[in-house]
Short mmCIF file of C-alpha atoms in Angstrom, two decimals:
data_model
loop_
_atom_site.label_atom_id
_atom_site.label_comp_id
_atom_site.label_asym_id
_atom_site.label_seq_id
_atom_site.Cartn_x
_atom_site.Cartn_y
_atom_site.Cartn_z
CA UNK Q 300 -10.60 36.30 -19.48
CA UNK Q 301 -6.97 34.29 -18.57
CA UNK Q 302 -6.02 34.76 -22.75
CA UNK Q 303 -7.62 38.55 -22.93
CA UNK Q 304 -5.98 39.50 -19.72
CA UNK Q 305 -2.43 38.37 -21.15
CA UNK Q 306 -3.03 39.55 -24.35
CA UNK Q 307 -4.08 42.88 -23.37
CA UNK Q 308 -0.81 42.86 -21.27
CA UNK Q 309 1.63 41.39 -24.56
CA UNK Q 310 0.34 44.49 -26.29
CA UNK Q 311 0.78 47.16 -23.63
CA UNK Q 312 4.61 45.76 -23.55
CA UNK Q 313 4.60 45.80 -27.50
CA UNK Q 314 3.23 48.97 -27.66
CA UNK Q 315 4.91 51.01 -24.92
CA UNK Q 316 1.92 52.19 -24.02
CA UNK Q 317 -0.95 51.84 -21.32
CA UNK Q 318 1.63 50.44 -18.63
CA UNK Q 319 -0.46 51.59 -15.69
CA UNK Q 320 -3.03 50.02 -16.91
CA UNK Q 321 -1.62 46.91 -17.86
CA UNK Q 322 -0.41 46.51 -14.39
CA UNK Q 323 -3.85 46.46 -13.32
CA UNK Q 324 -4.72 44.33 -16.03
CA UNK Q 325 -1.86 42.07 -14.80
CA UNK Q 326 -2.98 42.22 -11.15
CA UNK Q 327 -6.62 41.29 -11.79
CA UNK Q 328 -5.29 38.38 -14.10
CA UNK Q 329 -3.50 36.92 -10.97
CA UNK Q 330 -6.81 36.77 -8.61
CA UNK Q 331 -8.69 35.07 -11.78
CA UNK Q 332 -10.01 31.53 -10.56
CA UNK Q 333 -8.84 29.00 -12.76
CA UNK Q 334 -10.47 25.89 -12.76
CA UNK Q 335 -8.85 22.73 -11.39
CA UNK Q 336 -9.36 18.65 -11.22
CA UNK Q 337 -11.09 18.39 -8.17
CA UNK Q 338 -9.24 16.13 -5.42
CA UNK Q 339 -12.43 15.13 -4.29
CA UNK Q 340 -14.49 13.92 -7.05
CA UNK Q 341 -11.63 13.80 -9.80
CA UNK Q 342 -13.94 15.93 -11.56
CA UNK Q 343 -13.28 19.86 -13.47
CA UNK Q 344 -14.52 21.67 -10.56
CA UNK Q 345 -17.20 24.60 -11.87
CA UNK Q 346 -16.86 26.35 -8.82
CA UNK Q 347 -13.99 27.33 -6.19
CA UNK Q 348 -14.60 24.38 -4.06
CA UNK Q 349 -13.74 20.47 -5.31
CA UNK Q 350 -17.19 19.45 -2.95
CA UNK Q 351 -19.49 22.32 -4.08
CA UNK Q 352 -19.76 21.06 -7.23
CA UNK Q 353 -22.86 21.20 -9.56
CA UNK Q 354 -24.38 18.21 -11.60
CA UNK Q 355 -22.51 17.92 -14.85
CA UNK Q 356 -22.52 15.63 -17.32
CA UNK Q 357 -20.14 12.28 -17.24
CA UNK Q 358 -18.00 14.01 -20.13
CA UNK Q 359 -16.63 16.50 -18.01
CA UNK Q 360 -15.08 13.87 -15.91
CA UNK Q 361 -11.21 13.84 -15.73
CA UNK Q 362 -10.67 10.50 -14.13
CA UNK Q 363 -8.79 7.68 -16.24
CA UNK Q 364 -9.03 8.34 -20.00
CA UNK Q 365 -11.33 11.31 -21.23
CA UNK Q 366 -12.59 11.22 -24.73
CA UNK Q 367 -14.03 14.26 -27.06
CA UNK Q 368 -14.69 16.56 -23.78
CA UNK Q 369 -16.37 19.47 -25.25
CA UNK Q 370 -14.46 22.37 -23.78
CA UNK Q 371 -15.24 26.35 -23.46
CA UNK Q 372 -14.02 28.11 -26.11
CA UNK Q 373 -14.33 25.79 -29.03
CA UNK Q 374 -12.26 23.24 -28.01
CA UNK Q 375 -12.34 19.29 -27.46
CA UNK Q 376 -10.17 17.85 -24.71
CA UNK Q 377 -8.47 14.09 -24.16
CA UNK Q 378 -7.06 13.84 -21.03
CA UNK Q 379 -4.53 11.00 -19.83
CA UNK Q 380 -3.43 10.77 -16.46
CA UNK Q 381 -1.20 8.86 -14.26
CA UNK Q 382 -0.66 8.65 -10.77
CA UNK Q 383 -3.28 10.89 -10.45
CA UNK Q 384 -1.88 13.69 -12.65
CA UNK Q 385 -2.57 14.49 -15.78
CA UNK Q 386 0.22 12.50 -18.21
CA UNK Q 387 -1.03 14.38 -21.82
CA UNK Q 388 -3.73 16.23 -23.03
CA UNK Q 389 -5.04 16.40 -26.74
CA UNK Q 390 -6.45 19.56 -27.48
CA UNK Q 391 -8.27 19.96 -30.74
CA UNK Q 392 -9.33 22.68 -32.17
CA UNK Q 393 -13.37 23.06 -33.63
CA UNK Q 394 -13.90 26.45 -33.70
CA UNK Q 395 -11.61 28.04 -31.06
CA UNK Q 396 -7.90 29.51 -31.82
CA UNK Q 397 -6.11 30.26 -28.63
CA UNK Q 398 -6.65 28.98 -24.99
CA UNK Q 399 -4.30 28.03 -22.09
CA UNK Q 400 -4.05 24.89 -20.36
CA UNK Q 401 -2.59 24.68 -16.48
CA UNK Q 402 -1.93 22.93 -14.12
CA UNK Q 403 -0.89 23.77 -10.60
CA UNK Q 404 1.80 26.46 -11.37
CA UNK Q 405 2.36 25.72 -14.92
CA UNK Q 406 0.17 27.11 -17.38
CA UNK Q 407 0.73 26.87 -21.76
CA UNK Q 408 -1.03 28.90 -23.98
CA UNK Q 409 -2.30 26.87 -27.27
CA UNK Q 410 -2.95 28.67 -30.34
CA UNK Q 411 -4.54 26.48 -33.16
CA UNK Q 412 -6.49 26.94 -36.39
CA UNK Q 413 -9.89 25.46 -36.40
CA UNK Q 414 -9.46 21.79 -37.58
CA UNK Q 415 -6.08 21.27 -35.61
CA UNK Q 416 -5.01 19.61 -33.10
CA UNK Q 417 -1.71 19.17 -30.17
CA UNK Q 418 -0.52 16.97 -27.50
CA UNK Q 419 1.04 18.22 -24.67
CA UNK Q 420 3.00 16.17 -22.30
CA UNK Q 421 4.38 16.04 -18.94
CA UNK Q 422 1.92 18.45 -17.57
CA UNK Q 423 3.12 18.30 -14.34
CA UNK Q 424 6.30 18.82 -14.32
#
């Protein structure tokens, strides 16, 4: 919803057209829950609350190194962190094109073709 909200917003700035709209779009985008590392359990929390988590499977967690995390979207994951914050993050590409990683305030949108793959760095800057 994140990418289709902003997209839908790109276009309505584009176009010149819809602008009411889009501002709507654009507000509803903002009150979106995005997922975070919970401070608790050092886990991808799958609700709004890092305790009220459900049971998930050990690949999902983002402590130390991460390998292959299947993510939404067609997407595998590797996360490194340090000092409790997440260092880099691979992001490869199996089926997915476009998604956005964030992280606190910062967000970057990805845009791969299936087969690809990035690092991004100093996340939390």
């Amino acid at each position: 919803m994140w990418a289709l909200f902003g997209s839908f917003c790109t276009a309505a700035a584009e176009l010149r057209t819809g602008t009411g709209y889009a501002a709507t779009i654009a507000s509803l985008r903002r009150k979106l829950y995005l997922p975070q590392v919970s401070v608790t359990t050092g886990r991808l929390e799958e609700r709004m609350s890092p305790d009220n988590l459900p049971a998930l499977p050990d690949a999902w967690a983002a402590s130390g190194f991460v390998k292959g995390v299947a993510a939404r979207g067609g997407f595998e994951v590797d996360l490194r962190r340090r000092d409790g914050k997440p260092a880099g993050v691979r992001i490869h590409s199996v089926g997915g094109c476009t998604t956005t990683v964030a992280y606190g305030d910062v967000s970057r949108t990805v845009t791969l073709r299936p087969g690809a793959s990035v690092t991004l760095r100093d996340l939390a800057r």
